[in-house]
Amino acid sequence: MESMTFVLFGATGDLAKRKIFPALYNLYLDQKIPKPISVIGLGRREISDQEFQKYVEQSLRSFSRQEAFDQEIIGPFLEAFRYSVLDAGNLEDFKKLENIVSQREKELNLPENRMFYLSVAPEYFSVIANHIKESGLGTTKGWKRLIIEKPFGHDLKSARELNSNLSKAFKEDEIYRIDHYLGKSMIQSLESLAFANPVLQTLLNNKHIANVQITASETVGVEERAGYYDKSGAIRDMFQNHMLQILMMTAMNMPKSISPDEIRKEKRKVMESVRPLKKEGVRQDVVRAQYKAGKINGEPVISYINEPGIKETSENDTFIAARLWIDNPFWEGVPFYIRTGKRMAAKSTRIVIEFKKTSKKEKAERLNPNLLIIEISPNENVSLLINSRNPISGKIEPAKISLFTEQMDIPEAYERLIYDAFRGDSTFFAHWKEVELSWKWVQPILEAFEENLAPLHYYLAGSTGPEAVHSLLREDGFHWWLDE
Ligand code: BG6
């Protein structure tokens, strides 16, 4: 791994504190960080290098996965950190930053490899990228990389504008777009699951699969993010990015080789084959809903419109479900159902693949279909539900074969993704084409919601979603699995 400078915009913000510093520290403990490294934190607050290092240390003590805080271990790590005040709108500040970066490069004898992590609100992405270019910070003898995190735009048009601005300063292969779902270990395992198991490879297609169900339910509500969430809703916050990324990872064909380009090519092909919706047709295939007061784990919770910062008249979606069709020879005729929502019964991200019942006997005896269950979080597991004869009762009953049982202390999504970015491996970052195709697919839904062409349903907090999400599957003769 090559030595580099890690320039962090938004270094006094929440994401840096909770995720980025702990990820860097855990990589350091696991010997997965470039040596030497120079870290330059930037923010609006006036603080000294020492104060910044103290701040970083506090964040590690509160949020690090691994706890190793002896001075001789943590000391050299913190020593790499420097801080500078920066106003993103002021080009002069970037020129000063360029001096600090090059001075540290000289002191530490670093090659001019520069990684810029924009942990700031999206409205600053374009101006920062532009100032990196204008100040000369981005003109290096080594490589440069930009890391940004969603939201990448608010709709198709704004996403394209943002991308066109960024691409004036960085080439596509220099941009690392984080979708933290792609950093989850089970999502990363999806491609090898098929690749390493010919038995699954043979079965995962429309000859054998009846439907695929992707769920990401959360028990949390809008939290302290009313301003952002009420404008985004579940459709922009979760569906356009995380859910469609899971879809691409689940439905993609075996790549010719396990390389970032080939994997992303196959993902793109999935999104290109998803049957487009017309805004007039949205109401048939998409369910939007909002939570009402209810109970979660026995505790009463208030309705969305009573949450602090939310207007009582808000028609924002806190739940989205959709039925999608992938028009390619592998998946033609297999419905993919996707749902995500806040304040639901349980926190669970999972994929359930339901197999077809192929024999008359299976149907006549009303046996359960076989299910392949991929649990992404909070548990990580792959299991297969098969039917087996109970030796005592003689009855055929479903039995579960679990592939993973042990819950290991595995690296967090941010550790994995930052490590990949250090090495220049972009496999698990969202390519612009994937982002654009996802916005393109979602765009008619946004328009239908805006023009009120689809009803807003309601569900009780602590439930599995509105009645309409159950009838969506019932229409096709199916039901959601594992909702109990
Ligand atoms: C974020 C969304 O991207 O993902 C949040 O903005 C959501 O609203 C979160 O809560 C869910 O992530 P995870 O990893 O907890 O499933």
Coordinates of C-alpha atoms in Angstrom, one line a residue, residues 144-148 163 166-167 170-177 264 426 429-431:
K144 CA -5.5 11.7 -6.3
R145 CA -8.8 10.2 -5.1
L146 CA -12.0 11.7 -4.0
I147 CA -14.4 9.9 -1.5
I148 CA -17.9 11.1 -1.2
N163 CA -21.5 14.5 -11.5
L166 CA -17.2 16.7 -10.0
S167 CA -15.9 15.4 -13.3
F170 CA -11.7 14.2 -10.9
K171 CA -11.9 11.4 -13.5
E172 CA -14.5 8.7 -12.9
D173 CA -11.9 6.2 -11.8
E174 CA -10.7 8.7 -9.2
I175 CA -14.1 9.1 -7.6
Y176 CA -15.1 6.6 -4.8
R177 CA -18.8 6.9 -4.0
R264 CA -19.6 -3.2 -12.0
S426 CA -13.3 0.4 -6.4
F429 CA -18.1 1.7 -4.5
A430 CA -21.0 3.0 -6.6
H431 CA -20.0 3.8 -10.2

